[in-house]
Short mmCIF file of C-alpha atoms in Angstrom, two decimals:
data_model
loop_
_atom_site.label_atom_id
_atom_site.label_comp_id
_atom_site.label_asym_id
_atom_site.label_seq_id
_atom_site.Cartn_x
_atom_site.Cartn_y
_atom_site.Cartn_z
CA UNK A 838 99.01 78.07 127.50
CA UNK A 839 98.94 81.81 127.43
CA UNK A 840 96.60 83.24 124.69
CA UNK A 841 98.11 85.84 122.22
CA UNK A 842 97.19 89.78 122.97
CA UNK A 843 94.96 91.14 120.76
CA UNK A 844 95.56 93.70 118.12
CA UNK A 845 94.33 96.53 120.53
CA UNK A 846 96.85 95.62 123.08
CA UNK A 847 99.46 95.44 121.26
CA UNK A 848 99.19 98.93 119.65
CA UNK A 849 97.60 100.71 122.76
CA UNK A 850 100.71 99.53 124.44
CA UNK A 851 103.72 100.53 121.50
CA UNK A 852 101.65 103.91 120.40
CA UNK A 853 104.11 106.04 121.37
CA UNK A 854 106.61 104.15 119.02
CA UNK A 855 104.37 104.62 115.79
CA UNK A 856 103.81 108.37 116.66
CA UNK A 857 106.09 110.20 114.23
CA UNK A 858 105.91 113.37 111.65
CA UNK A 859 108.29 111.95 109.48
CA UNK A 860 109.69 108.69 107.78
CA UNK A 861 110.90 106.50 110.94
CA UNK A 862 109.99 103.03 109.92
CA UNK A 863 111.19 101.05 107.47
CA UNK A 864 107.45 100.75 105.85
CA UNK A 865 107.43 104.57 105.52
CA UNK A 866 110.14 104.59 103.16
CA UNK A 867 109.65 101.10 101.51
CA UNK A 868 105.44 101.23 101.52
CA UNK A 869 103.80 104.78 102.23
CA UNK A 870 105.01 106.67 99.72
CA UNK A 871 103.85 104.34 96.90
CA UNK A 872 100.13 104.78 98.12
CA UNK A 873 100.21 108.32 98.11
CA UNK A 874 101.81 108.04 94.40
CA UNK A 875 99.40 105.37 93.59
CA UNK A 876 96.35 107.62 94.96
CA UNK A 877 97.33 110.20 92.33
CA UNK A 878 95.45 113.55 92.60
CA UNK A 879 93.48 113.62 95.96
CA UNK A 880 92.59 117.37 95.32
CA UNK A 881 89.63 118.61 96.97
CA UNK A 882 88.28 115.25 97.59
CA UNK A 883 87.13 113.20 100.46
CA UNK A 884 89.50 109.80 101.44
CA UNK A 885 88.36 107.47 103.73
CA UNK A 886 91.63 105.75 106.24
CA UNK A 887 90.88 101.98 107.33
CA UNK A 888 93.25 101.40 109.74
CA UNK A 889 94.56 105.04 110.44
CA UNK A 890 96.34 104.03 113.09
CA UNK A 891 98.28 107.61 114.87
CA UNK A 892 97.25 109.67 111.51
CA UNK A 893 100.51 109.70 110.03
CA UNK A 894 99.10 109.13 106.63
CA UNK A 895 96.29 110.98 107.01
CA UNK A 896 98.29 114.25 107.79
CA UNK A 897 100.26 113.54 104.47
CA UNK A 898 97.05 113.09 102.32
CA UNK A 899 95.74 116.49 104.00
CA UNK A 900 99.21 118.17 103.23
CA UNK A 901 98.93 117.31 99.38
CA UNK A 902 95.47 118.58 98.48
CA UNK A 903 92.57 116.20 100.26
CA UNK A 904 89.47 118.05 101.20
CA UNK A 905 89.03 115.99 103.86
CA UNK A 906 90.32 112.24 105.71
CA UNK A 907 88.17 110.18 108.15
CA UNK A 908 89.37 107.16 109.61
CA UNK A 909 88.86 104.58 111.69
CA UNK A 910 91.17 102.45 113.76
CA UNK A 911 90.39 99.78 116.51
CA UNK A 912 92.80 101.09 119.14
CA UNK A 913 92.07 103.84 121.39
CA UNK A 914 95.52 104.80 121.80
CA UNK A 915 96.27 105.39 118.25
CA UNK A 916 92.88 107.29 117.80
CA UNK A 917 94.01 109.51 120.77
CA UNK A 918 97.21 110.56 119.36
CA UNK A 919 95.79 110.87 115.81
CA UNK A 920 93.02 113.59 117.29
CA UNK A 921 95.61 115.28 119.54
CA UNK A 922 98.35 115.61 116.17
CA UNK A 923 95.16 116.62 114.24
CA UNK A 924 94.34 119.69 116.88
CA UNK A 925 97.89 120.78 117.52
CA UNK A 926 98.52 121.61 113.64
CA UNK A 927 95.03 122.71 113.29
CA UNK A 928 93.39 120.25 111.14
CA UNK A 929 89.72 121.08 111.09
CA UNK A 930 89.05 118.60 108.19
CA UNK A 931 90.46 115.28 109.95
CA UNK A 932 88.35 113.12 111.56
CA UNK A 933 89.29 110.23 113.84
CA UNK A 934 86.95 107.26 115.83
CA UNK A 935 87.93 104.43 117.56
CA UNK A 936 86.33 101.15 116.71
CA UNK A 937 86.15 97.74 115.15
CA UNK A 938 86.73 98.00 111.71
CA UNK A 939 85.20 94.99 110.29
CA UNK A 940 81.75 96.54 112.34
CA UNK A 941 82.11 100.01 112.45
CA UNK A 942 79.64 102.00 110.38
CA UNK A 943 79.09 105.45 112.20
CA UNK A 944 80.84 107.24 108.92
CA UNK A 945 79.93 110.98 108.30
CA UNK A 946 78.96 110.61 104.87
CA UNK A 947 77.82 108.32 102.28
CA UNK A 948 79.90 108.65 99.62
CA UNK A 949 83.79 109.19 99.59
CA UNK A 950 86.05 109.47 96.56
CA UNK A 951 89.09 107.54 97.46
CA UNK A 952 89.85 105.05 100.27
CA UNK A 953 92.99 103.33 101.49
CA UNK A 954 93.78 100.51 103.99
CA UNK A 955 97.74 100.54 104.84
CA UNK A 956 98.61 97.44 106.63
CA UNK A 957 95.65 96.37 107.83
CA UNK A 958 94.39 93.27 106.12
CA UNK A 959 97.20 91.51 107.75
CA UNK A 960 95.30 91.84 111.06
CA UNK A 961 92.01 90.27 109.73
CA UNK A 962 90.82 86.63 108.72
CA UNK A 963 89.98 86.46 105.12
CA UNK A 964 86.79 86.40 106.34
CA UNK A 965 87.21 89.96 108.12
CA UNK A 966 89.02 91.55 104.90
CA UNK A 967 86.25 90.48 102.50
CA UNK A 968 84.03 92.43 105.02
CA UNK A 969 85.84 94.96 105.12
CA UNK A 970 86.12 95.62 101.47
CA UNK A 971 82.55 94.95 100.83
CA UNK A 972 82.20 97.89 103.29
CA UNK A 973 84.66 99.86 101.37
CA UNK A 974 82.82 99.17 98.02
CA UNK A 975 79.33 100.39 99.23
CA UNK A 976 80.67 103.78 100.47
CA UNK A 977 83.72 104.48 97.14
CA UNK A 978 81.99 107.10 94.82
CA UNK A 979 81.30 105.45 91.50
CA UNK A 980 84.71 105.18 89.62
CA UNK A 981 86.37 105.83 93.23
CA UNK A 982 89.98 104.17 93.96
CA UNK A 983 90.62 102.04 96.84
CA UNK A 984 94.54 101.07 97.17
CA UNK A 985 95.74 99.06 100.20
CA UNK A 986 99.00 97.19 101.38
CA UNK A 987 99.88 94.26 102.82
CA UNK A 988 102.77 92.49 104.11
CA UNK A 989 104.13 90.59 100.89
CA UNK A 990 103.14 86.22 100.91
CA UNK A 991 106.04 84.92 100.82
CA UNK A 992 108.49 86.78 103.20
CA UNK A 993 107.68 85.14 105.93
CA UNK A 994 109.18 82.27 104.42
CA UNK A 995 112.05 83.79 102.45
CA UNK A 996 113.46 85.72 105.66
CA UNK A 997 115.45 84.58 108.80
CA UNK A 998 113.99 86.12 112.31
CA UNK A 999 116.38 88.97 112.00
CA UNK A 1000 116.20 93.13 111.32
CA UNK A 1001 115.08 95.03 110.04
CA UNK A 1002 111.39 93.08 109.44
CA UNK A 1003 110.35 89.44 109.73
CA UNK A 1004 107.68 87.36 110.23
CA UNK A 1005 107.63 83.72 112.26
CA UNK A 1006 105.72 81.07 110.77
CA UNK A 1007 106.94 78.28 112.72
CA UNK A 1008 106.32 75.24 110.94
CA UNK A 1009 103.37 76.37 108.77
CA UNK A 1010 104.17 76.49 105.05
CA UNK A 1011 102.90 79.06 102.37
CA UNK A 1012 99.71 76.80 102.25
CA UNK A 1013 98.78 75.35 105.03
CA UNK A 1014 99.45 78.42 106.63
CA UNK A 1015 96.32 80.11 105.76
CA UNK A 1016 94.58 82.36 108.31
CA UNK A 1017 97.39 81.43 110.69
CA UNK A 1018 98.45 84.44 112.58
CA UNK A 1019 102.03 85.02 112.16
CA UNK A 1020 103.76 87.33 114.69
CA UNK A 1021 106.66 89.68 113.74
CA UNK A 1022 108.94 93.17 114.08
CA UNK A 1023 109.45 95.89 111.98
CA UNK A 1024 111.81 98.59 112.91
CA UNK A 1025 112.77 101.93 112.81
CA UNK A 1026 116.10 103.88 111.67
CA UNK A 1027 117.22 104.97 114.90
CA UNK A 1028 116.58 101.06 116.33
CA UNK A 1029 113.45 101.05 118.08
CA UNK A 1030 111.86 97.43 116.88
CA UNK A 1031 107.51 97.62 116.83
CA UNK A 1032 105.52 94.43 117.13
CA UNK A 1033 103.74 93.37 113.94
CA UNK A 1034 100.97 90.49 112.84
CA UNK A 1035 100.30 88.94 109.59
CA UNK A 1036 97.20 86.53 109.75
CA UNK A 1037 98.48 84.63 106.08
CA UNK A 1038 96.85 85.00 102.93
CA UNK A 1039 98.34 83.73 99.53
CA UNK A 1040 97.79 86.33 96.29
CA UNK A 1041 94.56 84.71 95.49
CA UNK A 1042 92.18 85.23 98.46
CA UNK A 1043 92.93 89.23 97.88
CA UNK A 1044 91.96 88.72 94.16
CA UNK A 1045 88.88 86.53 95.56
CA UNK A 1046 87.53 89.16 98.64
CA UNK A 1047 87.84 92.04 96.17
CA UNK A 1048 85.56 90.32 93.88
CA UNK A 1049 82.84 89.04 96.51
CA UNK A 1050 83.05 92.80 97.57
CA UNK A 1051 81.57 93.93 94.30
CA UNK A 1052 84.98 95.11 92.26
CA UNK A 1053 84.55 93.81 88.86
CA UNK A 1054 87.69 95.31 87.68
CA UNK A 1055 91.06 93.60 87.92
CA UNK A 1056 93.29 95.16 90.05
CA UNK A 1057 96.68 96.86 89.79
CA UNK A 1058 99.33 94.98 91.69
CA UNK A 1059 102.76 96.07 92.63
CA UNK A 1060 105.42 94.25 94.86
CA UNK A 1061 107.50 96.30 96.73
CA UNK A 1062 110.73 96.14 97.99
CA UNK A 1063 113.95 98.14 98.90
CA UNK A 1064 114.94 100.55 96.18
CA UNK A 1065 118.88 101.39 94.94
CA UNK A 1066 117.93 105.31 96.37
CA UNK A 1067 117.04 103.44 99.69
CA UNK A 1068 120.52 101.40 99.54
CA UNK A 1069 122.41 104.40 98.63
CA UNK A 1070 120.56 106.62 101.28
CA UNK A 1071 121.58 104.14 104.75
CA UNK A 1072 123.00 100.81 103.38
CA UNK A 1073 123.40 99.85 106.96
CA UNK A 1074 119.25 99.50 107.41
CA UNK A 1075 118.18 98.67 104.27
CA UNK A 1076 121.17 96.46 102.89
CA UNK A 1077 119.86 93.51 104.55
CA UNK A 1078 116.71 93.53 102.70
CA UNK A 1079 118.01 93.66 99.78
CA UNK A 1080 116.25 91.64 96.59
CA UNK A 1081 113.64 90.66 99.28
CA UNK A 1082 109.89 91.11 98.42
CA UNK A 1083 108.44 93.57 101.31
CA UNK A 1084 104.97 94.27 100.50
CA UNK A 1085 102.47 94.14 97.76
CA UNK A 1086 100.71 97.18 96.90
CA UNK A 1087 96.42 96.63 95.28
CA UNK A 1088 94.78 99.57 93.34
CA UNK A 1089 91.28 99.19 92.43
CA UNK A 1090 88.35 101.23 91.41
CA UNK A 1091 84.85 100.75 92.07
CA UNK A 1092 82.04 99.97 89.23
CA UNK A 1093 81.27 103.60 87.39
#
């Protein structure tokens, strides 16, 4: 039996696909935007990117106010094209390294004010993610925001194998699926498909990691999901994902 590719694989091989300076994917309408709104003002201050992947969010935190955006990402592809983007528009205050996230601790300071994690938990083991956020806790300024997306529970369930995103779960159900890894495809307006990877969770192991990771505060939680300006803007795309739940957006803030 052949084993699966790891994560690094997959996106070293498909980099050129998530390389973009605009909305491409059907995530960067349907997902991306609602962090930056959820982030609120990032003036002047210092956001840490788990899971940067090529930048792409990055550049837009740097292009509404951020003093500054370091992140990490495990695959040296991305983190190539993420430092080459960063150089050709001249972004001194971007910072890039390649390296295991749930390990990685060569950061450049001690202290940031915001941090986000767009679509990565659903690459990790619970395990992993409550790592991960513990790590995140530890270096959030006190009262600092950490908002983060995943894949949403139960559309790998709710959704044929068909475009314009989906998930298999074979014959695993929403609960005996847990820590499964759950392969998948997202695409992109003009058709391209990417490869994407859930490893399952159910709502309550995000509510439990964030709480072993030291956030005493409940969390803000929003579901996302195609809008009537996303219908009305290429009904053709996002028409088939209509009423479907995409993603689930967290927002929470450290201990003051």
């Amino acid at each position: 039996m052949n084993q699966p590719l790891s994560t690094e694989t997959i996106y070293n091989a498909q980099a050129s696909n998530w390389l973009r300076s605009e909305k491409v994917l059907l995530s960067d309408f349907t997902a991306r935007p609602r962090v930056l709104e959820s982030l609120g003002n990032i003036e002047g201050q210092d956001i840490l990117d788990f899971g940067c992947g090529e930048g792409y969010v990055s550049r837009m935190l740097l292009e509404t106010g951020a003093k500054s955006v370091f992140g990490v990402d495990s695959s040296a592809e991305m983190i190539t094209q993420a430092q080459t983007m960063a150089s050709e528009l001249k972004l001194a205050n971007a910072n890039y390294a390649e390296g295991n996230v749930v390990t990685f601790d060569q950061f450049p300071q001690t202290s940031f004010d915001k941090a986000i994690a767009v679509f990565l938990f659903n690459y990790l083991t619970i395990e992993e993610m409550t790592q991960v956020m513990t790590r995140v806790h530890a270096l959030l300024a006190p009262g600092g925001t950490f908002v983060f997306t995943v894949p949403h529970p139960c559309l790998p369930f709710m959704r044929a194998e068909t475009p314009p995103f989906y998930f298999e779960h074979g014959k695993k159900t929403y609960l005996d699926g847990i820590n499964q890894t759950f392969e998948g495809k997202i695409w992109r307006r003009d058709g391209i498909p990417v490869s994407v990877r859930c490893v399952h969770k159910n709502f309550s192991h995000y509510f439990e990691a964030l709480a072993k990771a030291g956030f005493n505060s409940l969390p803000e939680v929003k579901e996302l999901a195609v809008t009537d300006e996303h219908l009305a803007f290429d009904p053709k795309f996002f028409g088939p994902l209509k009423g479907y739940p995409l993603h689930v957006l967290f927002k929470v803030k450290a201990n003051d």
